[in-house]
Amino acid sequence: MRRRVGIVGVGMSKFGKRDDVSVRELSWEAIMEALQDAGITQKDVDLVVAGSTAYRGVELYPAPPVSEYSSLTGKTPIRVEAACATGSAAAFTAINSIASGMVDVVLAVGFDKMTEVDTQTSLAIGGRGGNYEWEFHMYGTTFPAYYALYATRHMAVYGTTEEDMALASVKAHKYASMNEKAHLRNRVTVEDVLKSRVISWPIKLLDSSPISDGAAAVIFASEEKIRELNVDTPVWVEGIGYGSDTSSIARRGEWTSLRAARDAANMAYSQSKRSPRDVEYATVHDCFTIAEIMAYEDLGFAERGRGATLLREGQTEKGGKVAVNLFGGLKAKGHPLGATGLSMMYEVTKQLREEAGPVQQQFKNYVALTHNVGGTGHYAYVSILSR
Amino acid sequence: MRRRVGIVGVGMSKFGKRDDVSVRELSWEAIMEALQDAGITQKDVDLVVAGSTAYRGVELYPAPPVSEYSSLTGKTPIRVEAACATGSAAAFTAINSIASGMVDVVLAVGFDKMTEVDTQTSLAIGGRGGNYEWEFHMYGTTFPAYYALYATRHMAVYGTTEEDMALASVKAHKYASMNEKAHLRNRVTVEDVLKSRVISWPIKLLDSSPISDGAAAVIFASEEKIRELNVDTPVWVEGIGYGSDTSSIARRGEWTSLRAARDAANMAYSQSKRSPRDVEYATVHDCFTIAEIMAYEDLGFAERGRGATLLREGQTEKGGKVAVNLFGGLKAKGHPLGATGLSMMYEVTKQLREEAGPVQQQFKNYVALTHNVGGTGHYAYVSILSR
């Protein structure tokens, strides 16, 4: 029943502290690359879906000015938001607009310029992505503290260690050092991570993703249009699942796994008739190192409680059973909220097309996945892509 | 190719200054009514799409807490925004999610609690819905001033008068007086309007919609689900078109018509294979009285420049050729940004089902329309509904 939808172009700005550009220029970096990659121009685009959260400088309603700057005026009737999963929410909206038969070519663009506010304001905006009125406002629980609660619980129940978490950071920085667009390109050791400043124990500075500026864009098209455009290597959207959950971590009932992410994964596996064993490459939402370990388990790459084993055994490195985050992950590639989910699709598309250079994973079945979480598990999206 | 989508339940809170409720309680008023109207419970809902702009009190990411309060936890992965057309953007997203074959029952809820900030802040937030950096910031152009530019141009080119615009206000207040959920229920005369305080000439206080709190909810379902639920009188979505435009009014090139609205209308007419002559009832975006006159022309109910004639001749009154805004319009029913577009679908559904009581329009073909504009014409949606 659903029309088949594929990715025909991807673009991504340099992530980092981007004082050199406005949010419009930043978005154009990604949009321009995606258009060139697809070999189309703005006139071929039917609809633009913008994804952005709350870091927009003066632009409270950023969709029209951003699209206007990119000569896409008239095509952008909508902005979407799902906190840190905003980019995937934009993809979800774009994909459904095509699958429904309404339009044929949709550009999803995600952007946030998080460094336009100081770190304290950023934490306050971030805290509102948690449970604002009670947990943030009354207890001062910021994002590192929320993830510290997950980490301590995972340590207590499953014996996961600080060293295990540090391995995720070491891996992220190693691959980011090979990615010219990554925010943090320095390599770090387990010792560096363990010795870094404690933010909210056991989360340390080097367990945490940075505050980044960035934009990413993905152009989706219907199968008919893909044939018409004669696209060399379309990347097919086999499924995109969603989940959400209570905003209150106190009400979750479990603190070692995210229900929203499991729901999203189950929906995506079901839509695509794939299982975790089919996945050869994945981008996962490692906003903190513990989140990568939880993601392995929520996605079914490892049994509950055994996520750290994959890291210890190197199974999620390049060449491993399922390579994860070979562009550096949120941890080191950066995490500009609105862009992250679409930057994951950029990465997976490059991998599936075998355009990933030094970090190219070898595929047999060419099946890959994106896993994008918003809030502390309020929102989640999982997509399955293949070629 | 598209799956057929229908409306199976609608709900709307009382609009007005709602100091008595939080944004969550306000939304629940609308959600509860919609669920009861559809004869379903929360467990029947596959997906919730939340629509809200910038007036959210402490809730910067309002989708999860609003849905959680309504026992819809786990179903709300997305918020959408299109300034004053936000409610329609939520409907657009909901409709495509069903038409694509992904899900069967989607609840779209729109809400904004605009009176939580003082009027000056509200104008500043509103101004950002215009062209912020140049027209608002440099010239202080607020929304009444933008629409004053349209009004003066329409007067100069087509001879539209202040009395013509006043007729739209008189009509809105007359019908709002019969609507228990309307914000402003007092009746006004042409003389009242003309003598009311000038905000930005020729826009006077009584030419302007109020600053309102409110929520509206619409439950959409697939045709298969509608048969399964044995819905008495489904209202079918025959089309939903979108448009957008530059944020800069200086760059528009015309000031008596909105390109975004014309594009949206053309798309909706084309999808539904309907023409303006088929439409027997319409809700139009009368944020200011001149906007109602422009809407008549942009929708093809009147020729360019002849919109005021419909008002003078009473053709858009109850019983007229095309009845417009018999629930009171934005002008008097109220205009809580995120809710407005969905409250239009609430109204049209009530009309098409012949549940509109004292303001029931008589139908022959049962075709109706919603017209929802965001910003100063940055965004627009037009939907065609029938039974």
PDB file of C-alpha atoms in Angstrom, chain A residues 56-170:
ATOM      1  CA  ARG A  56      17.362  29.934  16.836  1.00  0.00           C
ATOM      2  CA  GLY A  57      18.699  33.296  17.851  1.00  0.00           C
ATOM      3  CA  VAL A  58      16.117  35.835  16.760  1.00  0.00           C
ATOM      4  CA  GLU A  59      14.259  33.412  14.537  1.00  0.00           C
ATOM      5  CA  LEU A  60      11.311  32.147  16.539  1.00  0.00           C
ATOM      6  CA  TYR A  61       9.649  30.907  13.325  1.00  0.00           C
ATOM      7  CA  PRO A  62      12.721  29.894  11.326  1.00  0.00           C
ATOM      8  CA  ALA A  63      11.305  27.775   8.491  1.00  0.00           C
ATOM      9  CA  PRO A  64      10.476  30.574   6.011  1.00  0.00           C
ATOM     10  CA  PRO A  65      13.687  32.630   6.404  1.00  0.00           C
ATOM     11  CA  VAL A  66      15.906  29.541   6.235  1.00  0.00           C
ATOM     12  CA  SER A  67      14.221  28.231   3.107  1.00  0.00           C
ATOM     13  CA  GLU A  68      14.095  31.688   1.542  1.00  0.00           C
ATOM     14  CA  TYR A  69      17.873  32.065   1.961  1.00  0.00           C
ATOM     15  CA  SER A  70      18.257  28.791   0.049  1.00  0.00           C
ATOM     16  CA  SER A  71      15.954  29.915  -2.784  1.00  0.00           C
ATOM     17  CA  LEU A  72      13.246  27.498  -1.642  1.00  0.00           C
ATOM     18  CA  THR A  73      10.666  30.213  -0.989  1.00  0.00           C
ATOM     19  CA  GLY A  74       7.134  28.970  -1.301  1.00  0.00           C
ATOM     20  CA  LYS A  75       7.888  25.349  -0.440  1.00  0.00           C
ATOM     21  CA  THR A  76       8.197  25.371   3.338  1.00  0.00           C
ATOM     22  CA  PRO A  77       4.864  25.339   5.124  1.00  0.00           C
ATOM     23  CA  ILE A  78       6.046  23.429   8.201  1.00  0.00           C
ATOM     24  CA  ARG A  79       8.597  23.137  10.982  1.00  0.00           C
ATOM     25  CA  VAL A  80       8.684  20.093  13.229  1.00  0.00           C
ATOM     26  CA  GLU A  81      10.156  19.524  16.681  1.00  0.00           C
ATOM     27  CA  ALA A  82      10.865  16.466  18.792  1.00  0.00           C
ATOM     28  CA  ALA A  83      13.635  17.875  21.023  1.00  0.00           C
ATOM     29  CA  CYS A  84      16.903  15.991  20.240  1.00  0.00           C
ATOM     30  CA  ALA A  85      15.014  13.736  17.765  1.00  0.00           C
ATOM     31  CA  THR A  86      13.823  16.714  15.708  1.00  0.00           C
ATOM     32  CA  GLY A  87      15.814  15.755  12.614  1.00  0.00           C
ATOM     33  CA  SER A  88      14.165  12.337  12.513  1.00  0.00           C
ATOM     34  CA  ALA A  89      10.726  13.880  13.030  1.00  0.00           C
ATOM     35  CA  ALA A  90      11.421  15.981   9.927  1.00  0.00           C
ATOM     36  CA  ALA A  91      12.378  12.828   8.030  1.00  0.00           C
ATOM     37  CA  PHE A  92       9.214  11.080   9.271  1.00  0.00           C
ATOM     38  CA  THR A  93       7.040  13.947   8.004  1.00  0.00           C
ATOM     39  CA  ALA A  94       8.872  14.097   4.696  1.00  0.00           C
ATOM     40  CA  ILE A  95       8.667  10.338   4.119  1.00  0.00           C
ATOM     41  CA  ASN A  96       4.934  10.203   4.868  1.00  0.00           C
ATOM     42  CA  SER A  97       4.249  13.136   2.541  1.00  0.00           C
ATOM     43  CA  ILE A  98       5.715  11.098  -0.308  1.00  0.00           C
ATOM     44  CA  ALA A  99       4.415   7.685   0.737  1.00  0.00           C
ATOM     45  CA  SER A 100       0.897   9.166   0.880  1.00  0.00           C
ATOM     46  CA  GLY A 101       1.081  10.091  -2.791  1.00  0.00           C
ATOM     47  CA  MET A 102       0.841  13.817  -2.133  1.00  0.00           C
ATOM     48  CA  VAL A 103       4.267  14.912  -3.399  1.00  0.00           C
ATOM     49  CA  ASP A 104       7.315  13.379  -5.068  1.00  0.00           C
ATOM     50  CA  VAL A 105      10.422  15.227  -3.876  1.00  0.00           C
ATOM     51  CA  VAL A 106      10.822  16.496  -0.313  1.00  0.00           C
ATOM     52  CA  LEU A 107      13.841  18.141   1.256  1.00  0.00           C
ATOM     53  CA  ALA A 108      14.119  17.725   5.018  1.00  0.00           C
ATOM     54  CA  VAL A 109      16.518  20.159   6.635  1.00  0.00           C
ATOM     55  CA  GLY A 110      17.471  20.222  10.307  1.00  0.00           C
ATOM     56  CA  PHE A 111      19.452  22.956  12.021  1.00  0.00           C
ATOM     57  CA  ASP A 112      20.264  24.425  15.395  1.00  0.00           C
ATOM     58  CA  LYS A 113      22.803  26.996  16.417  1.00  0.00           C
ATOM     59  CA  MET A 114      23.210  26.057  20.044  1.00  0.00           C
ATOM     60  CA  THR A 115      26.256  28.195  20.796  1.00  0.00           C
ATOM     61  CA  GLU A 116      24.307  31.417  20.225  1.00  0.00           C
ATOM     62  CA  VAL A 117      23.338  31.269  23.896  1.00  0.00           C
ATOM     63  CA  ASP A 118      25.713  30.828  26.829  1.00  0.00           C
ATOM     64  CA  THR A 119      26.171  27.386  28.414  1.00  0.00           C
ATOM     65  CA  GLN A 120      23.924  28.157  31.375  1.00  0.00           C
ATOM     66  CA  THR A 121      21.035  29.200  29.117  1.00  0.00           C
ATOM     67  CA  SER A 122      21.687  26.136  27.020  1.00  0.00           C
ATOM     68  CA  LEU A 123      21.366  23.930  30.101  1.00  0.00           C
ATOM     69  CA  ALA A 124      18.093  25.678  30.979  1.00  0.00           C
ATOM     70  CA  ILE A 125      16.731  25.123  27.470  1.00  0.00           C
ATOM     71  CA  GLY A 126      17.998  21.555  27.634  1.00  0.00           C
ATOM     72  CA  GLY A 127      16.439  21.013  31.041  1.00  0.00           C
ATOM     73  CA  ARG A 128      13.065  21.849  29.572  1.00  0.00           C
ATOM     74  CA  GLY A 129      13.586  18.785  27.408  1.00  0.00           C
ATOM     75  CA  GLY A 130      13.351  16.806  30.631  1.00  0.00           C
ATOM     76  CA  ASN A 131      10.493  16.993  33.077  1.00  0.00           C
ATOM     77  CA  TYR A 132      10.487  20.729  33.585  1.00  0.00           C
ATOM     78  CA  GLU A 133       8.172  21.541  36.429  1.00  0.00           C
ATOM     79  CA  TRP A 134       9.221  18.850  38.825  1.00  0.00           C
ATOM     80  CA  GLU A 135      12.517  17.175  38.042  1.00  0.00           C
ATOM     81  CA  PHE A 136      14.330  20.102  36.443  1.00  0.00           C
ATOM     82  CA  HIS A 137      12.847  23.007  38.324  1.00  0.00           C
ATOM     83  CA  MET A 138      12.569  21.431  41.786  1.00  0.00           C
ATOM     84  CA  TYR A 139      15.639  19.185  41.731  1.00  0.00           C
ATOM     85  CA  GLY A 140      17.803  20.945  39.179  1.00  0.00           C
ATOM     86  CA  THR A 141      18.159  17.780  37.131  1.00  0.00           C
ATOM     87  CA  THR A 142      20.036  18.690  33.932  1.00  0.00           C
ATOM     88  CA  PHE A 143      20.740  16.295  31.070  1.00  0.00           C
ATOM     89  CA  PRO A 144      24.040  14.935  32.410  1.00  0.00           C
ATOM     90  CA  ALA A 145      22.209  14.207  35.682  1.00  0.00           C
ATOM     91  CA  TYR A 146      19.384  12.353  33.923  1.00  0.00           C
ATOM     92  CA  TYR A 147      21.863  10.173  32.085  1.00  0.00           C
ATOM     93  CA  ALA A 148      23.864   9.704  35.290  1.00  0.00           C
ATOM     94  CA  LEU A 149      20.725   8.097  36.743  1.00  0.00           C
ATOM     95  CA  TYR A 150      20.623   5.679  33.805  1.00  0.00           C
ATOM     96  CA  ALA A 151      24.349   5.003  34.157  1.00  0.00           C
ATOM     97  CA  THR A 152      24.286   4.275  37.888  1.00  0.00           C
ATOM     98  CA  ARG A 153      21.316   1.978  37.448  1.00  0.00           C
ATOM     99  CA  HIS A 154      23.018   0.118  34.588  1.00  0.00           C
ATOM    100  CA  MET A 155      26.138  -0.217  36.725  1.00  0.00           C
ATOM    101  CA  ALA A 156      24.158  -1.490  39.730  1.00  0.00           C
ATOM    102  CA  VAL A 157      21.987  -3.972  37.850  1.00  0.00           C
ATOM    103  CA  TYR A 158      24.350  -5.224  35.149  1.00  0.00           C
ATOM    104  CA  GLY A 159      27.847  -4.440  36.406  1.00  0.00           C
ATOM    105  CA  THR A 160      28.630  -1.987  33.616  1.00  0.00           C
ATOM    106  CA  THR A 161      31.711   0.051  34.549  1.00  0.00           C
ATOM    107  CA  GLU A 162      33.084   3.534  34.005  1.00  0.00           C
ATOM    108  CA  GLU A 163      35.781   1.935  31.846  1.00  0.00           C
ATOM    109  CA  ASP A 164      33.096   0.381  29.636  1.00  0.00           C
ATOM    110  CA  MET A 165      31.499   3.769  29.087  1.00  0.00           C
ATOM    111  CA  ALA A 166      34.897   5.309  28.414  1.00  0.00           C
ATOM    112  CA  LEU A 167      35.356   2.847  25.535  1.00  0.00           C
ATOM    113  CA  ALA A 168      32.409   4.451  23.735  1.00  0.00           C
ATOM    114  CA  SER A 169      34.067   7.855  24.026  1.00  0.00           C
ATOM    115  CA  VAL A 170      37.430   6.544  22.807  1.00  0.00           C
TER     116      VAL A 170
END
